[in-house]
XYZ file of N, CA, C and O in Angstrom:
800
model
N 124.384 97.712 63.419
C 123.332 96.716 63.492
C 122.688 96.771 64.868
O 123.299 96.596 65.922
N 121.728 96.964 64.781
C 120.887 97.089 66.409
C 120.315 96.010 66.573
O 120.112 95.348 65.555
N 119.833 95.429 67.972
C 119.402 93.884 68.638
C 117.983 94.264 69.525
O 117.609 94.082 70.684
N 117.465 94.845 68.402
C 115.933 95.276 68.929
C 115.402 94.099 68.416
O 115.515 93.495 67.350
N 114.484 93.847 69.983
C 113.539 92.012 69.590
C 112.496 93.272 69.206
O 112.459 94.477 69.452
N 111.560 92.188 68.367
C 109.948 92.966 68.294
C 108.945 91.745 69.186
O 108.939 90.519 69.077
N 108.261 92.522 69.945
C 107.477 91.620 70.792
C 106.010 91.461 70.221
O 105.417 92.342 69.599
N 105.398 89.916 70.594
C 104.160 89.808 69.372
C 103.671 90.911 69.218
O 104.328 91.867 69.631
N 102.376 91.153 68.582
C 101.162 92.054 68.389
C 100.539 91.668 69.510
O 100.589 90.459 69.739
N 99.986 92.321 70.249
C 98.864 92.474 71.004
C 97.895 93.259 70.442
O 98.108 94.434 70.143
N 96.652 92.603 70.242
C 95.357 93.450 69.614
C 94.791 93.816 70.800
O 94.301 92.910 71.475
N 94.745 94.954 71.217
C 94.022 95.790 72.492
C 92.734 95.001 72.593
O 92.349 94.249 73.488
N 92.192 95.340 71.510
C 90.536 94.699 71.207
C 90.003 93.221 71.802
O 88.843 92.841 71.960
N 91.169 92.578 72.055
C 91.083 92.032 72.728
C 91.125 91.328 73.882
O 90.640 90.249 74.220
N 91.896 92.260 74.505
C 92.002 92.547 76.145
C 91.053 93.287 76.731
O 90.029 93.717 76.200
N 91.477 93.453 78.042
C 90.691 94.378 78.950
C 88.913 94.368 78.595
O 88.101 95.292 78.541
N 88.748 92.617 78.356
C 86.725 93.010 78.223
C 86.136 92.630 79.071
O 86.747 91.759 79.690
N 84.884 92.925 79.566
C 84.369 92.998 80.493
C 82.693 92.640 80.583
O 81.886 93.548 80.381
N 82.335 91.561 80.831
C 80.696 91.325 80.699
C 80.020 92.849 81.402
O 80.398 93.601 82.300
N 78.865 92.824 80.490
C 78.080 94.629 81.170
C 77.152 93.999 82.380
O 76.131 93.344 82.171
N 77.591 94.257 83.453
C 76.703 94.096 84.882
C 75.741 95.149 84.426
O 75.910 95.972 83.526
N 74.336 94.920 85.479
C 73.411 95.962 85.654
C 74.432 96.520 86.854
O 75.186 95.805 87.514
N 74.239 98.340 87.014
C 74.265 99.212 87.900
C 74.075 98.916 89.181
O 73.621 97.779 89.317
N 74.268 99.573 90.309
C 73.859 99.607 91.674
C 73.299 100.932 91.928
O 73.312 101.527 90.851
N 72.818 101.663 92.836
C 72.452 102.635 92.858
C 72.064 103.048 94.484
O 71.545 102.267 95.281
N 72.400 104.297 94.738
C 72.815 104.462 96.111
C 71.533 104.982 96.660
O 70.676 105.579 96.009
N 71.495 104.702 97.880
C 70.194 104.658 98.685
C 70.074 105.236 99.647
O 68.959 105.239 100.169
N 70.938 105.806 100.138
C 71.059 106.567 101.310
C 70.802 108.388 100.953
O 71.642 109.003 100.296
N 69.638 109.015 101.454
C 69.144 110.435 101.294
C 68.817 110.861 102.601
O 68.157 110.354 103.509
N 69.487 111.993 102.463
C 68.996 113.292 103.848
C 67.224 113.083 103.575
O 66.534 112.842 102.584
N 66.896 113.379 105.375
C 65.740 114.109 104.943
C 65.779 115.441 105.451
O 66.713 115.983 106.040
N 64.567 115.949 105.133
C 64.301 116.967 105.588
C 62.955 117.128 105.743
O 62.168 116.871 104.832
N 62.499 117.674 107.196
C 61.171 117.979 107.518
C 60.337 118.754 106.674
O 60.833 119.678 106.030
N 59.009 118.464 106.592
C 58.175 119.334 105.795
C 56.658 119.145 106.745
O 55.815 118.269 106.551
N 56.624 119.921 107.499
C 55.209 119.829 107.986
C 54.347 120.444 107.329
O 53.205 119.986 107.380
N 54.627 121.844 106.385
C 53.536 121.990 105.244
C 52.343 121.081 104.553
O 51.185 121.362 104.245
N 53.298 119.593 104.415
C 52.546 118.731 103.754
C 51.373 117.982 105.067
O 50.769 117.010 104.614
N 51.160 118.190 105.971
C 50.584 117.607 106.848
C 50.428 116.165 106.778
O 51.533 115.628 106.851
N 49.734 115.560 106.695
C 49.586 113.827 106.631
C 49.647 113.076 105.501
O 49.597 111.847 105.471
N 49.799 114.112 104.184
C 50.238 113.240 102.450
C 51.136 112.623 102.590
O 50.971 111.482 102.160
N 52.191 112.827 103.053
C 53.028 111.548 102.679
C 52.480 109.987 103.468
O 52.621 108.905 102.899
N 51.924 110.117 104.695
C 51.785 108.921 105.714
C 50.775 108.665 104.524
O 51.027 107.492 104.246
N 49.489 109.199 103.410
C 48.454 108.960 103.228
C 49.173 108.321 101.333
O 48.844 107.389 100.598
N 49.727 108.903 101.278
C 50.966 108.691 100.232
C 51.685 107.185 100.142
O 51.701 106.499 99.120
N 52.154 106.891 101.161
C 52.629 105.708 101.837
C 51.764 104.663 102.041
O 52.157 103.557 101.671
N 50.249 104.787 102.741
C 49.406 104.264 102.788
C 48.650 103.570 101.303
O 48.491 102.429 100.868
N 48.302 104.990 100.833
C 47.897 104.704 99.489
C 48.981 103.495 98.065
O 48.570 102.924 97.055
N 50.354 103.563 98.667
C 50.948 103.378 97.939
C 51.160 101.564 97.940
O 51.447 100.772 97.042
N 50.829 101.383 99.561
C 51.106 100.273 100.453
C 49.890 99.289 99.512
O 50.232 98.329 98.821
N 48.673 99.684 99.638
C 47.497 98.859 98.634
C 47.579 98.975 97.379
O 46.873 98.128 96.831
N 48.348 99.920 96.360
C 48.293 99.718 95.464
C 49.594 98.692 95.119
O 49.701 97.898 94.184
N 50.572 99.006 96.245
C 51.535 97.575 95.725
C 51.022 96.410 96.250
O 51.639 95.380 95.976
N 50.289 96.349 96.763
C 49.091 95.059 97.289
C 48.585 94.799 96.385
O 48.614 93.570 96.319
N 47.961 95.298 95.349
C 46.907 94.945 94.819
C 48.084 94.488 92.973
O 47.861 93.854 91.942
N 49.144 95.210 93.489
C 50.025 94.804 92.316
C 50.748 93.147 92.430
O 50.874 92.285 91.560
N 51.013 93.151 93.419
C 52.149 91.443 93.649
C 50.655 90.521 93.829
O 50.900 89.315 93.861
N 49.400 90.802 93.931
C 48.304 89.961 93.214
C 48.232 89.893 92.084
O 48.099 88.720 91.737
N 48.256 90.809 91.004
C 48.205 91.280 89.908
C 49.680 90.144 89.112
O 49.651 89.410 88.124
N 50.314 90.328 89.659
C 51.663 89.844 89.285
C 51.381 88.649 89.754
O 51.191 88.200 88.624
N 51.150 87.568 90.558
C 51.164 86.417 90.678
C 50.051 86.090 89.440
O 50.472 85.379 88.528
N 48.742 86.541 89.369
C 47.342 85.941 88.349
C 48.076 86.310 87.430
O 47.481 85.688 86.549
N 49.244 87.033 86.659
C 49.747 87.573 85.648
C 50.408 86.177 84.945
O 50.200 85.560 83.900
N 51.389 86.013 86.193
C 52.807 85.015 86.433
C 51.770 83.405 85.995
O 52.145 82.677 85.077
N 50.417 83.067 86.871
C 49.932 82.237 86.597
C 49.101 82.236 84.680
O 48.961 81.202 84.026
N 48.803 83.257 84.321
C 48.067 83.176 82.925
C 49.382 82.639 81.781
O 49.325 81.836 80.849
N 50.592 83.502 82.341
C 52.034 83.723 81.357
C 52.157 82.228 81.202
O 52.014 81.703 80.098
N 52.456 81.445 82.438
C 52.875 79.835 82.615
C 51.876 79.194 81.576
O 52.272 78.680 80.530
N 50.295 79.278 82.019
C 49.580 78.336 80.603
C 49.779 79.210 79.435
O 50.479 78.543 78.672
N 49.594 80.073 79.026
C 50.066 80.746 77.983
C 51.163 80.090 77.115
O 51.037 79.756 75.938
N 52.451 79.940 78.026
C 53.843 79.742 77.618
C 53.271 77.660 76.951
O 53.445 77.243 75.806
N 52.648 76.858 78.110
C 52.229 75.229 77.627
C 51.457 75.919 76.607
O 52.313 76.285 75.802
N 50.056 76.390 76.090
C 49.349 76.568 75.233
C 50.119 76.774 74.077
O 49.669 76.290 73.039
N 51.476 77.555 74.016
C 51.937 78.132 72.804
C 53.074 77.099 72.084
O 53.414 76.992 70.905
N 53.592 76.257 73.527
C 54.265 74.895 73.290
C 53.563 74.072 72.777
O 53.921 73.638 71.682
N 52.499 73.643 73.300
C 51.508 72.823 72.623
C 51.138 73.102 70.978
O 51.290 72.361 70.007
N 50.631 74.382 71.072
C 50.345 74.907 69.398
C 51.813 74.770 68.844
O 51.783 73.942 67.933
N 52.908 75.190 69.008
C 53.844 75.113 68.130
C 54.095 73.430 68.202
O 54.726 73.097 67.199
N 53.931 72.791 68.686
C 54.469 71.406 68.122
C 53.691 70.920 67.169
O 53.964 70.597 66.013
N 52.212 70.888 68.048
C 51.594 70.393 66.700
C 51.218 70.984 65.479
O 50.671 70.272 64.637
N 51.510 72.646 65.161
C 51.394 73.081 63.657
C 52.894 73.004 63.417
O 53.032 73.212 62.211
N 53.902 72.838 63.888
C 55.264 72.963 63.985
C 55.517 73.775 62.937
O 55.791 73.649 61.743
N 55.339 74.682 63.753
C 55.619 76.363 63.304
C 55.428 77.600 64.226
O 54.649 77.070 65.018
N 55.570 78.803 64.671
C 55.606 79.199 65.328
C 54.327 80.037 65.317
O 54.073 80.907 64.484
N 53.478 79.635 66.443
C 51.476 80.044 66.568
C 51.485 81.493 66.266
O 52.076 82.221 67.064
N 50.932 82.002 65.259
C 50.081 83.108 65.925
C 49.260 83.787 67.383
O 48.298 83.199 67.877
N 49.761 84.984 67.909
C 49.290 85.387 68.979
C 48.051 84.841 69.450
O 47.344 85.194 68.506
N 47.368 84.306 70.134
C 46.133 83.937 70.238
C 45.400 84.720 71.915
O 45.916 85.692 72.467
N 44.330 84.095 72.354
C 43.271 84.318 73.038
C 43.369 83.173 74.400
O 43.096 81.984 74.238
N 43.719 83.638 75.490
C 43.348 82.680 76.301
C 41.852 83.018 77.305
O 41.665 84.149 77.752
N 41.046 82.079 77.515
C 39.957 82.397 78.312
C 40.181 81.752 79.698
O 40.938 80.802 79.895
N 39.677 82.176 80.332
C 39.021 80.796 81.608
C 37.963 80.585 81.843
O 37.164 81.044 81.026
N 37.396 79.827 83.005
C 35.797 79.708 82.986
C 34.685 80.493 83.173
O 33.581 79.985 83.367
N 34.872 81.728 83.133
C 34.052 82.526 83.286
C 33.752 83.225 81.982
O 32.770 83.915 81.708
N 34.841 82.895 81.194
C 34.375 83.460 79.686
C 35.466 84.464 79.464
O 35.890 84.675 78.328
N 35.894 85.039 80.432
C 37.017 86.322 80.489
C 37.910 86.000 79.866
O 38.138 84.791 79.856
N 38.844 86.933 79.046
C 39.994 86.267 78.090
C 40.895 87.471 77.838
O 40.484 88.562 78.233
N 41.884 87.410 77.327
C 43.285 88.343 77.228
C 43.885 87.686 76.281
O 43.812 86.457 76.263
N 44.460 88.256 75.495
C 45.370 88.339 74.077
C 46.962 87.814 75.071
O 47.526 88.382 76.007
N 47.258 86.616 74.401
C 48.689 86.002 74.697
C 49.572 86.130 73.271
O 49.371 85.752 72.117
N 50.486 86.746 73.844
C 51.352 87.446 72.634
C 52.859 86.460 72.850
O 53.321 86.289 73.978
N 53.370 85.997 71.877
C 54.956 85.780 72.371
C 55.909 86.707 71.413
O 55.598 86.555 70.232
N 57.087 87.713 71.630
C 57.554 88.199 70.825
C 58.971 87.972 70.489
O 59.770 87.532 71.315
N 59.202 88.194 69.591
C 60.706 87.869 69.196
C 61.596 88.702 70.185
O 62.045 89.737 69.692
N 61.732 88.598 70.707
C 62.619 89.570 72.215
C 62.559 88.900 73.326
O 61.656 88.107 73.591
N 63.927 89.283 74.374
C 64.276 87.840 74.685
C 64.905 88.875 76.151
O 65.229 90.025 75.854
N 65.031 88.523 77.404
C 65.306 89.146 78.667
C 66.820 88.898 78.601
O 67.334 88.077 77.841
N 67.333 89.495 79.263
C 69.157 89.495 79.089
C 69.572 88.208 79.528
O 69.195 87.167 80.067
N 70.572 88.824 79.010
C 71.494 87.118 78.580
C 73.111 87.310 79.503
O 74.031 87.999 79.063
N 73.169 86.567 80.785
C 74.483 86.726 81.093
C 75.451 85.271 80.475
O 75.047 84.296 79.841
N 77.028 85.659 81.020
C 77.747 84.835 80.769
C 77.753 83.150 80.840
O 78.359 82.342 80.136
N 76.981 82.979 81.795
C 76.710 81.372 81.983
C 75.991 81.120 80.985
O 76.460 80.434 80.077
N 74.652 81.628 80.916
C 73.613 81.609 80.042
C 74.254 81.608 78.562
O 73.967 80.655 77.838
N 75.161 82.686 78.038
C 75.902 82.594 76.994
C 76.844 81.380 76.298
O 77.121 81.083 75.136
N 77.168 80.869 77.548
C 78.051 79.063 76.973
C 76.849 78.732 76.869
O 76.819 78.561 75.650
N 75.603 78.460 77.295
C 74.742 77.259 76.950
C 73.862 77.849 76.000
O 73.377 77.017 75.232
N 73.568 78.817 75.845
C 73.174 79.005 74.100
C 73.726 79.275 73.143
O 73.188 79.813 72.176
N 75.377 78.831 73.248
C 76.182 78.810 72.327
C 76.698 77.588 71.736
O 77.539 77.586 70.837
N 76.062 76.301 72.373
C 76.003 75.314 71.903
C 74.438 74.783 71.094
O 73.924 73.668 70.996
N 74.057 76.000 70.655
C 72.666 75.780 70.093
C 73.282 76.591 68.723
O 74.240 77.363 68.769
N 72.586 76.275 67.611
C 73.038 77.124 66.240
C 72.129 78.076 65.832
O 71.054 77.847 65.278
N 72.724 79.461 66.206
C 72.383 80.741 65.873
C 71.255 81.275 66.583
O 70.319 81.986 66.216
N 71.721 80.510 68.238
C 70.550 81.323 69.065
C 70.996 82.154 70.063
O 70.346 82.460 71.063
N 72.388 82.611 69.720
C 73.341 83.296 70.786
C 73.465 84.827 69.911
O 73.235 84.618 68.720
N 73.703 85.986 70.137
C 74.125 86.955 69.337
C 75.519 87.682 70.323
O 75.558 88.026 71.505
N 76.202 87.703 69.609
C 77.702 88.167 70.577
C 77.678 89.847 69.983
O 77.789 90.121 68.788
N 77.514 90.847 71.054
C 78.134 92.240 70.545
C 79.357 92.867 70.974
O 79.319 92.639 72.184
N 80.469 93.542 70.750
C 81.644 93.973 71.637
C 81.265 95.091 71.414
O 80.916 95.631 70.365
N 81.348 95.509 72.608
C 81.547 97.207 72.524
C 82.679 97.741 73.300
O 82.886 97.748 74.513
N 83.655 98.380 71.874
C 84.677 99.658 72.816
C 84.785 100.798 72.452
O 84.610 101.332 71.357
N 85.208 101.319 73.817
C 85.891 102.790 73.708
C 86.880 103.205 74.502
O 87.375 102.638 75.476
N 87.194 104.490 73.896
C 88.964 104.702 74.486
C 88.641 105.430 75.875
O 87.645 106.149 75.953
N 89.485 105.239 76.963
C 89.592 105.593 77.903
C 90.002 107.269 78.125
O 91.099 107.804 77.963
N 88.870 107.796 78.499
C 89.275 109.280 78.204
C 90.169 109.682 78.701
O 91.203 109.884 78.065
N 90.067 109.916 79.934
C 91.806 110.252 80.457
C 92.671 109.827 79.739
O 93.203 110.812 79.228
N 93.282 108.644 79.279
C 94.695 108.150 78.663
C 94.444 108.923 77.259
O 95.523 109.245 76.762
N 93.414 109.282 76.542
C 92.889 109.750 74.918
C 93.809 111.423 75.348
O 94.787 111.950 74.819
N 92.933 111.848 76.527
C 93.709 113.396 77.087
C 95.025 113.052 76.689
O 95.566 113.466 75.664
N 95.532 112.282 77.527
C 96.823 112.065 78.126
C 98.071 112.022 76.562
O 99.175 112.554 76.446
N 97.462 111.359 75.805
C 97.784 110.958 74.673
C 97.564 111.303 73.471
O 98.142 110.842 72.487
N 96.682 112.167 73.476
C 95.832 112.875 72.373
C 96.104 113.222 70.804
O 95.593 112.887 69.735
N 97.425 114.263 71.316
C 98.636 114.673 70.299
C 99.334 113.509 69.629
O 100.082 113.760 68.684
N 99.107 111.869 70.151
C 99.977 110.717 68.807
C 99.162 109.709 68.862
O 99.644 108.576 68.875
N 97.467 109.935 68.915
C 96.980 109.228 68.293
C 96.774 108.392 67.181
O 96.271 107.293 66.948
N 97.449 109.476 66.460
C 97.268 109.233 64.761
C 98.198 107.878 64.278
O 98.152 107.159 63.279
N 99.074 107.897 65.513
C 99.898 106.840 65.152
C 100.005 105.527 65.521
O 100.413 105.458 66.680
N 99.818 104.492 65.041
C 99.615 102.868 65.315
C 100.101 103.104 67.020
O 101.111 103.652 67.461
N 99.125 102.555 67.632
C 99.474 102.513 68.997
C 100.088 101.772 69.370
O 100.882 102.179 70.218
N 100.152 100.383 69.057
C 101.277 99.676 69.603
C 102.640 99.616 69.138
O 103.463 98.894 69.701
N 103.050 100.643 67.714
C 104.330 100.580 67.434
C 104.431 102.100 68.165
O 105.529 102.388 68.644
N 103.484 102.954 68.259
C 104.164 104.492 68.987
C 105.321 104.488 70.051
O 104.591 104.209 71.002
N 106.292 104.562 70.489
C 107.462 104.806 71.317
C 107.298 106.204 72.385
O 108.063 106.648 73.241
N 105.817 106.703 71.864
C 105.534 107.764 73.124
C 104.456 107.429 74.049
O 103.805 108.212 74.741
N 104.312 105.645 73.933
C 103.350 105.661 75.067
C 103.618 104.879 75.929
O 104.229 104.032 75.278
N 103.604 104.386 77.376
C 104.043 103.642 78.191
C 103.452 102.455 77.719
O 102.238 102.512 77.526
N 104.395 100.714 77.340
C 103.897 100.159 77.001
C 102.506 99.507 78.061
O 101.455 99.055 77.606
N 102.868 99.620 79.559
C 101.946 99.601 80.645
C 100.594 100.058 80.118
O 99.567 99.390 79.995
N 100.818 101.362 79.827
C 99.161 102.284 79.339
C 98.646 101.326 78.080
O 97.512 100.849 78.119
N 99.569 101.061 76.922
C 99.125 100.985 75.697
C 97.709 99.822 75.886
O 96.767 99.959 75.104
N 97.654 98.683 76.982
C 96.942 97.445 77.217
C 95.988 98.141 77.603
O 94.971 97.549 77.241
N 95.591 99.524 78.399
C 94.515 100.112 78.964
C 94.166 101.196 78.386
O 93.488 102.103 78.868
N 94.728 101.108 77.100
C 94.163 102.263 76.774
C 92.818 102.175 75.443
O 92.461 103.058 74.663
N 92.368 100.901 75.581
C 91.322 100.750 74.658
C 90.535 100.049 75.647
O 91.231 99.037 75.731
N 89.484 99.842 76.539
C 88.386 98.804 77.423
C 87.374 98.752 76.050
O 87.194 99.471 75.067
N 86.866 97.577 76.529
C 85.580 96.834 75.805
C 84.521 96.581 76.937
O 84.940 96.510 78.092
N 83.296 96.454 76.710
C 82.502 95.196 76.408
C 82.117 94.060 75.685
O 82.161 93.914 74.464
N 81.655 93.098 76.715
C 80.668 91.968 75.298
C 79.829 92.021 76.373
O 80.012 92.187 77.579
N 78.251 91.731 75.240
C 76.573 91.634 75.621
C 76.282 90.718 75.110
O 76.360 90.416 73.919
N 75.972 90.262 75.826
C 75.224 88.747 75.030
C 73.456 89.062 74.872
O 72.766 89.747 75.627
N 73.013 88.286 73.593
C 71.663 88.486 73.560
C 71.586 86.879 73.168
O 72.457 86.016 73.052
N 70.176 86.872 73.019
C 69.282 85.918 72.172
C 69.223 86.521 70.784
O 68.970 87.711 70.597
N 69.474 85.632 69.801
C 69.386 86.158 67.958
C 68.285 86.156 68.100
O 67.466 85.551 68.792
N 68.292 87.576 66.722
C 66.317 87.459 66.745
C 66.020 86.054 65.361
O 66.774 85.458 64.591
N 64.536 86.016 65.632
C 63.981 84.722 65.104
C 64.366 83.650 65.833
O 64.015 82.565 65.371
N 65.122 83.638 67.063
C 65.095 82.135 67.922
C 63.712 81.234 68.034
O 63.562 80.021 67.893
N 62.864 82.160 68.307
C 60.979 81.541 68.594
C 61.443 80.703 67.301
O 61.400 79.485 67.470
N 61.792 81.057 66.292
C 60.833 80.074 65.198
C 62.014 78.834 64.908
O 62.052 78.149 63.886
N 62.820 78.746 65.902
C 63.999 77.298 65.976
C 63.639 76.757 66.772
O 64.457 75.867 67.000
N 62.528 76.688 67.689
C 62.173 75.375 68.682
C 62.138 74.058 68.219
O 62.257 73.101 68.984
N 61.946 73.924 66.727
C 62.028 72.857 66.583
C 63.429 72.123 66.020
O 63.772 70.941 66.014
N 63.910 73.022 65.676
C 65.737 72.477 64.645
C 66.491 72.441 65.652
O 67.587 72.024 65.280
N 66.484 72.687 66.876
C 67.393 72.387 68.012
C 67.404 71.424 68.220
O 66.581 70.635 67.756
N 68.630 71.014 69.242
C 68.868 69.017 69.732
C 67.865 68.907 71.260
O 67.550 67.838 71.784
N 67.562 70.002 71.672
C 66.980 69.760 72.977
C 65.324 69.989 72.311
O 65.199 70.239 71.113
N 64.302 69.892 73.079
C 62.894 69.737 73.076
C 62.593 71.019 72.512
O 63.422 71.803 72.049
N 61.357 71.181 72.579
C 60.664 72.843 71.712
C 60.490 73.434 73.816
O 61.232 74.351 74.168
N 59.860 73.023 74.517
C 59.660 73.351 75.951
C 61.567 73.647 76.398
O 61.915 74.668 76.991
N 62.248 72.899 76.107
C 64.038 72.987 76.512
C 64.199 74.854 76.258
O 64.446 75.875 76.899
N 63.851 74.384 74.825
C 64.741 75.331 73.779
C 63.815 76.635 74.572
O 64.405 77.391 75.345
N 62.637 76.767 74.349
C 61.396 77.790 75.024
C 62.177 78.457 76.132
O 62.514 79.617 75.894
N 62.603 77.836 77.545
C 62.780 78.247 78.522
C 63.916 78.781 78.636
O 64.348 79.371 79.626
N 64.725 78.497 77.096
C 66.021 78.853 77.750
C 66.528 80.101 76.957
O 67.465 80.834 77.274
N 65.616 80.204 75.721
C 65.575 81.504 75.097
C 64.986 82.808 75.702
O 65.167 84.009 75.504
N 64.129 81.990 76.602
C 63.547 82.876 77.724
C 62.517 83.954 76.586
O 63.419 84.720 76.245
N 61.806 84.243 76.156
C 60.799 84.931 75.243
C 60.171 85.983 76.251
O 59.667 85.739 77.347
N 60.299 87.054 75.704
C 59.377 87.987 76.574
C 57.584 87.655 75.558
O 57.219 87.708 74.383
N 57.115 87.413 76.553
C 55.283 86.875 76.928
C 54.833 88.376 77.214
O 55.549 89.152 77.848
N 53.274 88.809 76.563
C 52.507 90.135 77.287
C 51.136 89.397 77.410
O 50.672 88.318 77.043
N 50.822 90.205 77.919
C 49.108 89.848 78.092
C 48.434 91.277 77.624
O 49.038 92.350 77.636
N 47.215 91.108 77.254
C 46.368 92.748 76.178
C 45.145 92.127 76.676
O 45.136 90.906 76.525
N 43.841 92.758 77.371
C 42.738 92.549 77.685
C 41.825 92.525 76.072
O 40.611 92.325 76.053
């Protein structure tokens, strides 16, 4: 008679997960002289200097049309209480641009994820895993066999040998729940965050 305990199940799948950060990316480059190019790059630099000038203008009158855009489309959705068709904004000069709102929604981190998870069906949860290549090498030859009953793997490894993610999104069709939510149609708007375009 043998006095082997069996210890719970551990579902890998659910260990080791990890919210997906954006990247970093390294910044530090050799140079190297090129006097061939004579004054293009300074003119390069220059040139580049007014066109990002003329862009973070561009981006503020952008940032300012998006904001009435975003009240205009609050406004229309309450009172047809339904979600507006793309429309036309002008100003006083007569000039006008196509205000679009689309079902697509800017990333969603973990904080953000508890508080649209107390809203119904405006959160979308994805996991993503995969096996850790090295330990897959390492282990390769007894895959085939239930990993947590295998006896050829360090039980140490067995917890690391599956990583995950979770991504949080916005569900699609959130736009058209501004109104079935407990918070306001403007609440619910800002916090689904809607990607807005502008089209001349």
């Amino acid at each position: 008679m043998s006095n082997t305990t069996t210890s719970p199940a551990v579902n890998l799948f659910n260990t080791n997960l990890k919210t997906k950060e954006p990247g970093t990316k390294k910044t530090d480059k050799k140079v190297i002289n090129a006097p061939s190019l004579e004054d293009k790059v300074r003119r390069f630099a220059d040139l580049k200097a007014q066109i990002d000038e003329a862009t973070a203008q561009l981006k503020m009158i952008e940032g300012d049309i998006k904001a009435e855009g975003r009240l205009q489309f609050l406004s229309e959705y309450t009172r047809e209480r339904k979600t507006p068709d793309n429309f036309k904004l002008m100003d006083n000069t007569g000039a006008s641009c196509l205000f679009i709102v689309m079902d697509k929604y800017t990333a969603v981190d973990e904080t953000k994820a508890d508080i649209l998870r107390q809203y119904d069906g405006l959160l979308t949860e994805t996991r993503t895993f995969k096996f850790n290549a090295d330990l897959v090498d390492k282990y390769g030859n007894i895959l085939s066999e239930l990993i947590m009953n295998c006896q050829g793997i360090a039980d140490e490894d067995k917890g690391q040998l599956i990583s995950g993610e979770i991504a949080y999104s916005v569900s699609k069709g959130s736009i058209d729940k501004l109104l079935i939510q407990s918070g306001t149609p403007s609440e619910i708007f800002e916090l689904i965050n809607p990607i807005v375009s502008l089209k001349k």
